[in-house]
mmCIF file of C-alpha atoms and ligand atoms in Angstrom:
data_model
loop_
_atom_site.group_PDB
_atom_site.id
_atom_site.type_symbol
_atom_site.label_atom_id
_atom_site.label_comp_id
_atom_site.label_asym_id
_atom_site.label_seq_id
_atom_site.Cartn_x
_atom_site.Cartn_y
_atom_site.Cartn_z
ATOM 1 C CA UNK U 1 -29.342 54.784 -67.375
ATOM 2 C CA UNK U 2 -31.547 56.206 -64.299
ATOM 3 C CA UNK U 3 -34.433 53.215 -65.547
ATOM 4 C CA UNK U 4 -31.218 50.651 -65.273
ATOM 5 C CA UNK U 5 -30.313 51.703 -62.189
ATOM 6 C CA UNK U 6 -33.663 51.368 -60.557
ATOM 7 C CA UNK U 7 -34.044 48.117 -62.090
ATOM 8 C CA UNK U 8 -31.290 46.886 -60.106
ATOM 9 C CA UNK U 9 -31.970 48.764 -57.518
ATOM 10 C CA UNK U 10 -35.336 46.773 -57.084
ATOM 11 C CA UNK U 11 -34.416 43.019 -58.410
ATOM 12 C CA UNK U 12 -31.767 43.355 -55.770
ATOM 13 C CA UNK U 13 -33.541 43.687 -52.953
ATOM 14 C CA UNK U 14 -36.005 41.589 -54.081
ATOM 15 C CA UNK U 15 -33.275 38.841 -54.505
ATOM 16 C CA UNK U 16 -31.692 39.817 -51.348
ATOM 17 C CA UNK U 17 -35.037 39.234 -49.093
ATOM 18 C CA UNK U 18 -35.009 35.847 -50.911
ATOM 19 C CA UNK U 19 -31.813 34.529 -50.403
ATOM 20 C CA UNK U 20 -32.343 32.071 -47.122
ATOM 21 C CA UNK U 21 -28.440 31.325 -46.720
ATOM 22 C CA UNK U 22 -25.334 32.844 -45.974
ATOM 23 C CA UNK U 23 -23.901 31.354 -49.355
ATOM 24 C CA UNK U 24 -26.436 32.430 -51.442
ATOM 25 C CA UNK U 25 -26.247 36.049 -50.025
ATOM 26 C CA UNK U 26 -22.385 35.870 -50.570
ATOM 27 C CA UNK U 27 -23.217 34.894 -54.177
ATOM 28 C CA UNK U 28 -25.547 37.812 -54.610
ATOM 29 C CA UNK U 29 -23.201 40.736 -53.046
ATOM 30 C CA UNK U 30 -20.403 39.607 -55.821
ATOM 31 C CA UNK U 31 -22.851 39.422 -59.025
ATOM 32 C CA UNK U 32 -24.096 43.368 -57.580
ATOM 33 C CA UNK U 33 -21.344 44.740 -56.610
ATOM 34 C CA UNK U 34 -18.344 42.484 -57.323
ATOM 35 C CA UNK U 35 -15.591 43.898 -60.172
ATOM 36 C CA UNK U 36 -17.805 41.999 -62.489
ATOM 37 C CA UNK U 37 -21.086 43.000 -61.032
ATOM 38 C CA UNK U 38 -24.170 44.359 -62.593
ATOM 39 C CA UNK U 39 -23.866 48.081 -60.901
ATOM 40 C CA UNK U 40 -19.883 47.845 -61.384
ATOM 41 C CA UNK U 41 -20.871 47.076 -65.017
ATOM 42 C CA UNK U 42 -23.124 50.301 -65.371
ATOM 43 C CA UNK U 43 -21.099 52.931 -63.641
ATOM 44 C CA UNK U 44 -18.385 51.881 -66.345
ATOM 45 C CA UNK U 45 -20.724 53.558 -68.971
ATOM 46 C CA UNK U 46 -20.693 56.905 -67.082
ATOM 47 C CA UNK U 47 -17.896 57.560 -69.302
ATOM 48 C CA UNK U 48 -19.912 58.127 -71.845
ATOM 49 C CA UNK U 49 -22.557 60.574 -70.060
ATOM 50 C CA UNK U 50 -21.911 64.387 -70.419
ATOM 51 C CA UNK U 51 -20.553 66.697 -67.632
ATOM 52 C CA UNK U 52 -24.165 67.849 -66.330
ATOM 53 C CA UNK U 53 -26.162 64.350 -66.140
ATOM 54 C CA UNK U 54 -22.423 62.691 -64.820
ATOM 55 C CA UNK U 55 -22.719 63.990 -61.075
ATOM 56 C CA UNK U 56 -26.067 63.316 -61.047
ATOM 57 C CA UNK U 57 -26.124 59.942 -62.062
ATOM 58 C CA UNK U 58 -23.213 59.349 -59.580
ATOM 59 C CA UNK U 59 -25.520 60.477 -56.918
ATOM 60 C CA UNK U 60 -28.124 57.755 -57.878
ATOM 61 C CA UNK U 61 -25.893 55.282 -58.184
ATOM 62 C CA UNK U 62 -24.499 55.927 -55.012
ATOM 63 C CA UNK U 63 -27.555 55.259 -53.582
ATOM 64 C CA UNK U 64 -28.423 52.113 -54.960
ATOM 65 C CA UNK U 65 -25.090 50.775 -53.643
ATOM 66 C CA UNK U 66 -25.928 52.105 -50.611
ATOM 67 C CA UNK U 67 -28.684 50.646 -50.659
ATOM 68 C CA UNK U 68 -28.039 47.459 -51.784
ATOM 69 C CA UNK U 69 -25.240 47.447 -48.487
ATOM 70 C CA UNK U 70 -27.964 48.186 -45.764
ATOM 71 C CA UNK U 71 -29.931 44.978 -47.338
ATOM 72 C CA UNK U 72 -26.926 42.968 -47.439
ATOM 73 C CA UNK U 73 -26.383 44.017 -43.949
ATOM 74 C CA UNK U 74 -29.907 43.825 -42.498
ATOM 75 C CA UNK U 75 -29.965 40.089 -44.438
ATOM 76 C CA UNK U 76 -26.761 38.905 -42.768
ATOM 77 C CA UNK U 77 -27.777 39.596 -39.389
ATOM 78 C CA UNK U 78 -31.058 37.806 -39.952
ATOM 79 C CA UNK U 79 -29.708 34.575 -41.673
ATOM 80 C CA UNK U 80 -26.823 34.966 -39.355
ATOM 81 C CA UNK U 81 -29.301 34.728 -36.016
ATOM 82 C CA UNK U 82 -31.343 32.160 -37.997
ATOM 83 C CA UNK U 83 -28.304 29.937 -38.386
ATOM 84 C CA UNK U 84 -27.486 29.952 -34.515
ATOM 85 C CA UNK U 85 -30.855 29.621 -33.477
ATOM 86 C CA UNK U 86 -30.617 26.163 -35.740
ATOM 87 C CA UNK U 87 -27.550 25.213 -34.200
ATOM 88 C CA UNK U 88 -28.642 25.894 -30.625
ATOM 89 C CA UNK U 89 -31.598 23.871 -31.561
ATOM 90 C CA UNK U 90 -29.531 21.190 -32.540
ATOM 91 C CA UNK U 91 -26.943 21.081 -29.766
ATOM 92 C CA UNK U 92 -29.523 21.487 -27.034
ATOM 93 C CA UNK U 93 -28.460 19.367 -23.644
ATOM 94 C CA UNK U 94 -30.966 18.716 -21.502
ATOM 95 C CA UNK U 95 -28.978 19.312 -18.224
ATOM 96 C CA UNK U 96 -31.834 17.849 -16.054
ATOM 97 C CA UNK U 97 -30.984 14.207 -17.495
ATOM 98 C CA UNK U 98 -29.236 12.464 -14.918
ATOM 99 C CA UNK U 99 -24.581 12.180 -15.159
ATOM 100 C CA UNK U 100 -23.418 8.539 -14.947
ATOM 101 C CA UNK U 101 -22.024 7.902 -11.412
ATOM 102 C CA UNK U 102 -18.625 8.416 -10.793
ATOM 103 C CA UNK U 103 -17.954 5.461 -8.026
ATOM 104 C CA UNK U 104 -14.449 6.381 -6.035
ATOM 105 C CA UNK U 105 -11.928 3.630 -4.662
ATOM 106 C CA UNK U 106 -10.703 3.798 -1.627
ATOM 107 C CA UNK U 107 -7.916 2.349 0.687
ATOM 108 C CA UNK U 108 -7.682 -1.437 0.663
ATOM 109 C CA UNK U 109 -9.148 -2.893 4.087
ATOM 110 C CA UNK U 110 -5.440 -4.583 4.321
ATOM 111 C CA UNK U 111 -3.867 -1.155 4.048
ATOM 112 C CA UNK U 112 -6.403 0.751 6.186
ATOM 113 C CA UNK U 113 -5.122 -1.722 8.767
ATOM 114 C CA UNK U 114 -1.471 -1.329 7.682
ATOM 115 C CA UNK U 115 -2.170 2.501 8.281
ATOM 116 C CA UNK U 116 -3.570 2.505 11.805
ATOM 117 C CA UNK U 117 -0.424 -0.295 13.158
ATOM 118 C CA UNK U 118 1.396 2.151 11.572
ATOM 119 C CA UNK U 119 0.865 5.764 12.930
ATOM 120 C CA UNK U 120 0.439 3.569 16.614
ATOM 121 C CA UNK U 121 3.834 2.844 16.223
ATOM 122 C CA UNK U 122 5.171 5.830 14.484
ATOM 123 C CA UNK U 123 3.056 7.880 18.138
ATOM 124 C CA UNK U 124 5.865 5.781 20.283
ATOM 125 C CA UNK U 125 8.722 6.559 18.573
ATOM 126 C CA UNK U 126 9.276 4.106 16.247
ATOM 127 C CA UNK U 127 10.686 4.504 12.347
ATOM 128 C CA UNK U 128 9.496 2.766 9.309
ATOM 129 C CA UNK U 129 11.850 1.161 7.319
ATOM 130 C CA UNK U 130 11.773 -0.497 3.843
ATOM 131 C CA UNK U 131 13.867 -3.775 2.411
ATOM 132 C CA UNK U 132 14.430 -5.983 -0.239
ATOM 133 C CA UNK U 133 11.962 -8.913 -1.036
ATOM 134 C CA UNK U 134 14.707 -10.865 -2.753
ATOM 135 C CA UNK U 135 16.903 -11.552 0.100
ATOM 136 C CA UNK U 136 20.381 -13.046 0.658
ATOM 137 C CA UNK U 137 20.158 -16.613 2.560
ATOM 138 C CA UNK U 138 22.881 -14.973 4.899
ATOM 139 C CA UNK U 139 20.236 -12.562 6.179
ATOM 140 C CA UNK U 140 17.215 -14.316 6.063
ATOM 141 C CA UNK U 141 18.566 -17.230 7.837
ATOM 142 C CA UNK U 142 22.556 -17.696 9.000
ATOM 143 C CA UNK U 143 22.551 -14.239 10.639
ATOM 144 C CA UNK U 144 19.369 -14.630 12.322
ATOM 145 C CA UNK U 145 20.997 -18.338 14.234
ATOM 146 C CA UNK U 146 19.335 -20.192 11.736
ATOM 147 C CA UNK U 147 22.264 -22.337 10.850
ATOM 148 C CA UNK U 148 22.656 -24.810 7.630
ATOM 149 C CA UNK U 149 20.205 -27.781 7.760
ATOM 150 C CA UNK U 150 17.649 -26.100 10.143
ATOM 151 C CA UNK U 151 13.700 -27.005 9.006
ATOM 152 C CA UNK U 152 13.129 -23.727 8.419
ATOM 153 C CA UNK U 153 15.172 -23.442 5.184
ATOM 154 C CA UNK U 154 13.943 -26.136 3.820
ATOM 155 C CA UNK U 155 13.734 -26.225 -0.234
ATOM 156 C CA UNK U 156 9.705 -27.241 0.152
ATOM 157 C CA UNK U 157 9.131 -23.724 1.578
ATOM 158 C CA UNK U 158 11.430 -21.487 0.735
ATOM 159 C CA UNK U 159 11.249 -19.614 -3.323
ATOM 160 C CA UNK U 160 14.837 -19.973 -4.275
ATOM 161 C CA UNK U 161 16.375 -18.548 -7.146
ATOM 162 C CA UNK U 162 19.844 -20.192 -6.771
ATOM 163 C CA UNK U 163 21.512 -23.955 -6.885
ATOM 164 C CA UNK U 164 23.736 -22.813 -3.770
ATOM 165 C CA UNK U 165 20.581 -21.540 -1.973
ATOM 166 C CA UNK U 166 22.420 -18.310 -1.315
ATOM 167 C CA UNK U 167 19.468 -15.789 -2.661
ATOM 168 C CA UNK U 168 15.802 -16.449 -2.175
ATOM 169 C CA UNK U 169 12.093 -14.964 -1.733
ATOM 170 C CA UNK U 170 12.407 -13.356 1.932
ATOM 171 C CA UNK U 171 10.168 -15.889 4.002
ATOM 172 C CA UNK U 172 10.079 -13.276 6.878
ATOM 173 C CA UNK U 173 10.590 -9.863 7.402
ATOM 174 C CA UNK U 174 13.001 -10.083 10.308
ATOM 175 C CA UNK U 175 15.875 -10.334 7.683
ATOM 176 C CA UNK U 176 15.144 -7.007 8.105
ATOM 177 C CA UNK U 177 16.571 -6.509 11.903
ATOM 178 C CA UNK U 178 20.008 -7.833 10.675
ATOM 179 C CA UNK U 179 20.082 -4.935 7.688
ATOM 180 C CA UNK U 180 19.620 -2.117 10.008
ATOM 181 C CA UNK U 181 21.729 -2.958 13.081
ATOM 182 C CA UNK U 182 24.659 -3.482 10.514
ATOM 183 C CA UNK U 183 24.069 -0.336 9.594
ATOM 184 C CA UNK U 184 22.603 1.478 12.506
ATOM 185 C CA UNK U 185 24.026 2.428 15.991
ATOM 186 C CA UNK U 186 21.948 2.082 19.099
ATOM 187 C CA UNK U 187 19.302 3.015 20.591
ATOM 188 C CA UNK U 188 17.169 1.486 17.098
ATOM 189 C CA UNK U 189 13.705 1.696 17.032
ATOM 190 C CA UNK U 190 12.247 0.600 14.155
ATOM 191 C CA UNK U 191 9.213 -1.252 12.393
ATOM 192 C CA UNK U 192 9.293 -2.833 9.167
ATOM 193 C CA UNK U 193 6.242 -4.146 7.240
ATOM 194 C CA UNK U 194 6.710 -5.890 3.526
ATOM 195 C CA UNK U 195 5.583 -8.852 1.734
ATOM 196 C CA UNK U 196 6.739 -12.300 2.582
ATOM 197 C CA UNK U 197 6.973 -15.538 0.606
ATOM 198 C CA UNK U 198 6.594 -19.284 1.326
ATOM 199 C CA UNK U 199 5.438 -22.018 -0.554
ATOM 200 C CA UNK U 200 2.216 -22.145 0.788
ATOM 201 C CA UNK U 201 -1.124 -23.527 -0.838
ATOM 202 C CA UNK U 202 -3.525 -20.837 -0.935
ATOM 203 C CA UNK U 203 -6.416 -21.843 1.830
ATOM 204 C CA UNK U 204 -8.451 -20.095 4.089
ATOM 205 C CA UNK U 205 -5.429 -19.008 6.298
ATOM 206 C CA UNK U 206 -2.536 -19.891 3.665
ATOM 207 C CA UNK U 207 -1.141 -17.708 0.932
ATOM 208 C CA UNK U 208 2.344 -17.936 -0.968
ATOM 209 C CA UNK U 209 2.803 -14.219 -0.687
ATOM 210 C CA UNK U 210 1.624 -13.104 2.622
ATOM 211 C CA UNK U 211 2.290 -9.361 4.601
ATOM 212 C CA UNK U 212 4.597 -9.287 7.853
ATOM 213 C CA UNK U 213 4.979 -6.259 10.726
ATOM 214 C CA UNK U 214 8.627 -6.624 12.077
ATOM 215 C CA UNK U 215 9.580 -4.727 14.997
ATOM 216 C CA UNK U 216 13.083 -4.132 16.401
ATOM 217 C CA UNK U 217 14.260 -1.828 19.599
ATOM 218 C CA UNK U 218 17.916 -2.082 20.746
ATOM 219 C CA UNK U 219 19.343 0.194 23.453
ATOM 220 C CA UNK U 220 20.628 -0.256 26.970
ATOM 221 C CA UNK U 221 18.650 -1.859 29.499
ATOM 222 C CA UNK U 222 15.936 -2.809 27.062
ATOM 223 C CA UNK U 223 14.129 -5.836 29.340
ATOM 224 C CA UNK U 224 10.759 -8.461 28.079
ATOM 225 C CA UNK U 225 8.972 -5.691 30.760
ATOM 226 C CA UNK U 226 9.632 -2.910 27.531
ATOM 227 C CA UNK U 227 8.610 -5.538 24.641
ATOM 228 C CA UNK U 228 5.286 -6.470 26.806
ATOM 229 C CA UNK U 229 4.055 -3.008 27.532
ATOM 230 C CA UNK U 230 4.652 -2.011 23.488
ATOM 231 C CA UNK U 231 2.809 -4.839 22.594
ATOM 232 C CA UNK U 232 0.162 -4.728 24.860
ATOM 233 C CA UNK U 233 -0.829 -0.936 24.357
ATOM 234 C CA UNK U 234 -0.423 -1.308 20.343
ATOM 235 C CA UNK U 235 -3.213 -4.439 20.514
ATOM 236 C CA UNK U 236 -5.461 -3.127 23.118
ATOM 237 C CA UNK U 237 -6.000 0.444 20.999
ATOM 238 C CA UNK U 238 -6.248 -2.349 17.866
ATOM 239 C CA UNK U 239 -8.708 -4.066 19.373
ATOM 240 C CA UNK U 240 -10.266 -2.366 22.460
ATOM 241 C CA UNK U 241 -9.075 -1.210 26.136
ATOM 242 C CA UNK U 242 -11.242 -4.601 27.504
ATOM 243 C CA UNK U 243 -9.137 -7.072 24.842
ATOM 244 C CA UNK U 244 -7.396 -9.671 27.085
ATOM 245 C CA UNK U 245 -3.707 -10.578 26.005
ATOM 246 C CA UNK U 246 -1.317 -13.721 27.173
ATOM 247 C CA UNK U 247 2.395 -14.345 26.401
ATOM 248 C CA UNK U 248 3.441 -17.941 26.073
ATOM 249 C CA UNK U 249 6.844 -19.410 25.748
ATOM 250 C CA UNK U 250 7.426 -20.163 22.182
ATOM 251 C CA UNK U 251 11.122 -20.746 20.258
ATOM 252 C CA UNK U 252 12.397 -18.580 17.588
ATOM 253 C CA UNK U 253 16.261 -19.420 17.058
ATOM 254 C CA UNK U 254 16.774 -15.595 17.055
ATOM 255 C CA UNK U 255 15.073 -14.770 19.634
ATOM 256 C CA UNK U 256 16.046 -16.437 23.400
ATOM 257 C CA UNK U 257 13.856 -15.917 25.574
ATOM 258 C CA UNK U 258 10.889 -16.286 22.823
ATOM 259 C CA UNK U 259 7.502 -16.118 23.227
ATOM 260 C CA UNK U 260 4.197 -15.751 21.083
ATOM 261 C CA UNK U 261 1.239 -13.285 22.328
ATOM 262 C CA UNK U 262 -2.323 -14.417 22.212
ATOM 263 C CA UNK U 263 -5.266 -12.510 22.968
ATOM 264 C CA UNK U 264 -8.541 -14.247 24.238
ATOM 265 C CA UNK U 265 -11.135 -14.995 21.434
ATOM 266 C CA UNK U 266 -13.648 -11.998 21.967
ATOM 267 C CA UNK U 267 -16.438 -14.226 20.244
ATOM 268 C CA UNK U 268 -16.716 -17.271 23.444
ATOM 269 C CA UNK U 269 -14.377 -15.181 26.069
ATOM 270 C CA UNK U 270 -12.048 -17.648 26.008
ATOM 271 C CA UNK U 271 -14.261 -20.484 26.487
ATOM 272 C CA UNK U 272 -14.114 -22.133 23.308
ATOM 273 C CA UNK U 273 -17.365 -22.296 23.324
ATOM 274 C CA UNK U 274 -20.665 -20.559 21.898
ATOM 275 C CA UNK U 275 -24.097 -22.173 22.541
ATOM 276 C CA UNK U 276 -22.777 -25.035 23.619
ATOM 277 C CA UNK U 277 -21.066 -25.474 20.295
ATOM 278 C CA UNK U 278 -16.983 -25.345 19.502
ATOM 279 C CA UNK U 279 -16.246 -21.363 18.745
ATOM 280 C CA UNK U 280 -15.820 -20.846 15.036
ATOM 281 C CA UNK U 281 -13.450 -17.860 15.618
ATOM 282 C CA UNK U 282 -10.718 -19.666 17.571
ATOM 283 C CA UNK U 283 -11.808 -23.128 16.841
ATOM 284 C CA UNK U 284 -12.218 -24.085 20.533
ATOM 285 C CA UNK U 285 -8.704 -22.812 21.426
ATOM 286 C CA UNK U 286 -10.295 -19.427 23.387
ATOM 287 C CA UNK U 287 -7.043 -17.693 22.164
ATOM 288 C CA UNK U 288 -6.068 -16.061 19.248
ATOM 289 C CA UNK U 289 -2.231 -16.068 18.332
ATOM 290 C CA UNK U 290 -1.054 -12.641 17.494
ATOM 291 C CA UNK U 291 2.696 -13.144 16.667
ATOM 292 C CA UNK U 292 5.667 -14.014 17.675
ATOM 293 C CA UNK U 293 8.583 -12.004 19.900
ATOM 294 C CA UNK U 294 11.177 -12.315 22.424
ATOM 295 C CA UNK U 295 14.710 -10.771 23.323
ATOM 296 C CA UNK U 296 16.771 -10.391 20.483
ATOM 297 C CA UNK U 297 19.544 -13.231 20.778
ATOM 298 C CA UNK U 298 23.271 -12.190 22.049
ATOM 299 C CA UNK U 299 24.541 -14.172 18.774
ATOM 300 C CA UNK U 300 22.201 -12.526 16.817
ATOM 301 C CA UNK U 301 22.760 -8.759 18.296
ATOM 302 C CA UNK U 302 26.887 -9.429 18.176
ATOM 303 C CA UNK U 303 27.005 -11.024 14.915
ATOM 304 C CA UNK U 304 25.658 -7.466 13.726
ATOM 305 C CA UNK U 305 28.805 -5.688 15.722
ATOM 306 C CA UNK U 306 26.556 -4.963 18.546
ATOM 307 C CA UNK U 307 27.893 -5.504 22.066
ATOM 308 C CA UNK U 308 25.523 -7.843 24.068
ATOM 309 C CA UNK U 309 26.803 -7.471 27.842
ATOM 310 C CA UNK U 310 26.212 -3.334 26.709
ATOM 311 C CA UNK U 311 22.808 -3.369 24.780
ATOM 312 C CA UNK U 312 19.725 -5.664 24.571
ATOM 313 C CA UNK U 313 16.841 -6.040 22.733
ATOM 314 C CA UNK U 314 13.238 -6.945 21.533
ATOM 315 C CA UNK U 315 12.071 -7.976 18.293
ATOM 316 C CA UNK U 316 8.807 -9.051 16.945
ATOM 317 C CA UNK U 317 7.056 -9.919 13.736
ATOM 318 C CA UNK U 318 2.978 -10.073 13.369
ATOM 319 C CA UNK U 319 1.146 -11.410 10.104
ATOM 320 C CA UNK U 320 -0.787 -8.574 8.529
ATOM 321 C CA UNK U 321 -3.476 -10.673 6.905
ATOM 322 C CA UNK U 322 -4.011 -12.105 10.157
ATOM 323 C CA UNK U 323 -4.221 -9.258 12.096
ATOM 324 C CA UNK U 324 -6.709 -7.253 9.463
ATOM 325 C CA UNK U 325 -8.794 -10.185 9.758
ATOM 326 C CA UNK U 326 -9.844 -10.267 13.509
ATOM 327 C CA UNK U 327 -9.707 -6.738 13.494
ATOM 328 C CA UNK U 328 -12.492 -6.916 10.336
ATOM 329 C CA UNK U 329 -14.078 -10.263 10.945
ATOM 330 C CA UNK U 330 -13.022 -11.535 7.784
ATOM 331 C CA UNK U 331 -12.977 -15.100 7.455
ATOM 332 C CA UNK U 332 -11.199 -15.969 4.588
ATOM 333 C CA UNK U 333 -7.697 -15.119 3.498
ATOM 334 C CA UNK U 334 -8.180 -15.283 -0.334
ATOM 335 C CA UNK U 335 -10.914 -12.807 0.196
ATOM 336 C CA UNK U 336 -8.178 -10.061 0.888
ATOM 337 C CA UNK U 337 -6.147 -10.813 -2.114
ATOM 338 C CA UNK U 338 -9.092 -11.399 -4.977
ATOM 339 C CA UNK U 339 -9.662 -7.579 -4.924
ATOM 340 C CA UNK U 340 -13.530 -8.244 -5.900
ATOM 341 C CA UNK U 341 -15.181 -4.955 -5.405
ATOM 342 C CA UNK U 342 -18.239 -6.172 -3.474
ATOM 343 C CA UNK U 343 -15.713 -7.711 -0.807
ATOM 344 C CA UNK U 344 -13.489 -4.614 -0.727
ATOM 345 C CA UNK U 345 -17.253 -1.618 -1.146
ATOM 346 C CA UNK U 346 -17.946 -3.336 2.731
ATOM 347 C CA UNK U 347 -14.871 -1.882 4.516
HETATM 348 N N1 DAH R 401 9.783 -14.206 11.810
HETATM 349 C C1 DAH R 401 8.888 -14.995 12.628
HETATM 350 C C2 DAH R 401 7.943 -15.789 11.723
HETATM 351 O O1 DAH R 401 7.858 -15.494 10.567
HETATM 352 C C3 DAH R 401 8.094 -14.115 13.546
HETATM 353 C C4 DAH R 401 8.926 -13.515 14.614
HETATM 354 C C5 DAH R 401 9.116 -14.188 15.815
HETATM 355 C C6 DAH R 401 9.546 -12.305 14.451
HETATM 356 C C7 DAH R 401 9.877 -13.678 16.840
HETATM 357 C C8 DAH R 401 10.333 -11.777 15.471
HETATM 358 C C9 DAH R 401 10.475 -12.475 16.662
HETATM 359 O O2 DAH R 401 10.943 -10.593 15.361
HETATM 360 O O3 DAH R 401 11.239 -11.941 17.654
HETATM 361 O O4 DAH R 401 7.321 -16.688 12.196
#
């Protein structure tokens, strides 16, 4: 039984240093020392061995078991550092290759200049307010003394959505300075940008669906002296202390008196000229047009339930597009809508 013993003893180990994978070594531990292994299968014969020779041939056996463990052990850790060194191999990442770019967005040039109108008006005081793009007829028109049958509501520019004309596409945001005074007391102080709509061709200046700045202040004594000197110190930190402005009388039928502010073309001074050519900014003109404004009109501020021989007011509404463009140099309109990445990585 010793000689048996020893024979295992040896063809173990021997099998052990051969086996290359964890499997194989699993394989081996339960055909040596499994219920059915070879050393399980001899120590059942010690049954048969007498008293003396019993203990001793426990001993041995215990030591080819033991044996056979420290291998098994010694084997694992070997295959088992051999198996991660393979997968390490395999898995390598070369962290010197270079990551694909991660390009960011950033603000659209029309809201950058949004943002800067904005916060110069929110500095003096002023609130931003938000309003419906489909509008009631009563506000976008017939509250602002633009009665039935005036150009201005015409069907071939104005998106309608009714037979009775009664709801529409707001054409301009000053339906917006009837919805607060019917719902606000003086003093008001307000600005509020949002799209606009008008059945425009889209052209170099021209788009159906176009951004407006409206800005309303009612409160006693409110003169043309207070709407001038807003204006005038929101364009010249727009476009530089040096910019030149001009108000001319315009008509607006909500607005009495009216006006529309220009500033002189800063590409021929006002000349209209550049090298003896017509100026391509302002077309020969030497002023740009800004927007339009004026003293809100007594009709307009009583129709509201605002007393006009207590409180006046100013109003006026500027054309985003139009003003990120000068401030930007861009030169055409479409540009600011087609979202193409190279137009929108210059600004
Ligand atoms: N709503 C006018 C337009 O779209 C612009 C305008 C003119 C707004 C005079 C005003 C104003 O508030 O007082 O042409």
């Amino acid at each position: 039984m010793k000689q048996q013993l020893e024979n295992i003893r040896v063809q173990a180990l021997a099998a052990l240093d051969a086996a290359e994978t964890p499997a194989a070594l699993e394989e081996l531990r339960v055909s040596l020392l499994g219920k059915k292994g070879e050393l399980t299968a001899v120590l059942k014969q010690m049954g048969k061995l007498s008293p003396e020779e019993r203990p001793i041939m426990g001993q041995v056996a215990n030591a080819v078991r033991a044996d056979i463990e420290a291998k098994l052990e010694e084997r694992k850790a070997i295959i088992n550092a051999a198996v991660l060194e393979q997968k390490l191999a395999a898995e390598a990442i070369d962290v010197t290759i270079p990551g694909d770019e991660v390009t960011m967005g950033h603000e659209h040039p029309m809201n950058q200049v949004l943002q800067t109108i904005k916060d110069l008006f929110v500095g003096m005081g002023y609130t931003i307010v938000d309003g419906p793009e489909v509008e009631l007829s009563d506000y976008n028109f017939t509250k602002l003394n633009t009665e039935e049958g005036h150009p201005a509501r015409d069907r071939s520019d104005t998106f309608y959505f009714t037979d009775d004309d009664s709801v529409l596409l707001r054409t301009q945001t000053s339906s917006m300075q009837i919805r607060v005074m019917e719902n606000a007391k003086p003093p008001i102080c307000i600005l509020a940008p949002g799209r606009v709509y008008r059945k425009d061709e889209a052209d170099a200046t021209h788009s159906p669906m176009f951004h407006q700045i409206e800005g309303l202040v009612v409160a006693e004594n409110i003169t043309m002296g207070n709407l001038k000197s807003a204006l005038v110190t929101v364009m010249k930190q727009i476009y530089g202390q040096d910019a030149v402005m001009r108000f001319r009388p315009h008509h607006f039928p909500f607005t009495e008196p009216s006006c529309e502010m220009d500033m002189q073309c800063h590409k021929c001074h006002g000349t209209g000229e550049v090298d003896g050519q017509v100026c391509s900014t302002c077309h020969g003109e030497g002023w740009i047009e800004l927007l339009g404004a004026g003293m809100v009109h007594p009709k307009v501020l009583s129709g509201c339930g605002i007393d006009p021989e207590k409180y006046s007011g100013f109003a006026f509404g500027m054309g985003l597009e139009r003003m990120a463009m000068g401030r930007l140099k861009i030169t055409d309109l479409r540009l600011i809508f087609d979202n193409d990445v190279r137009f929108l990585n210059q600004f």
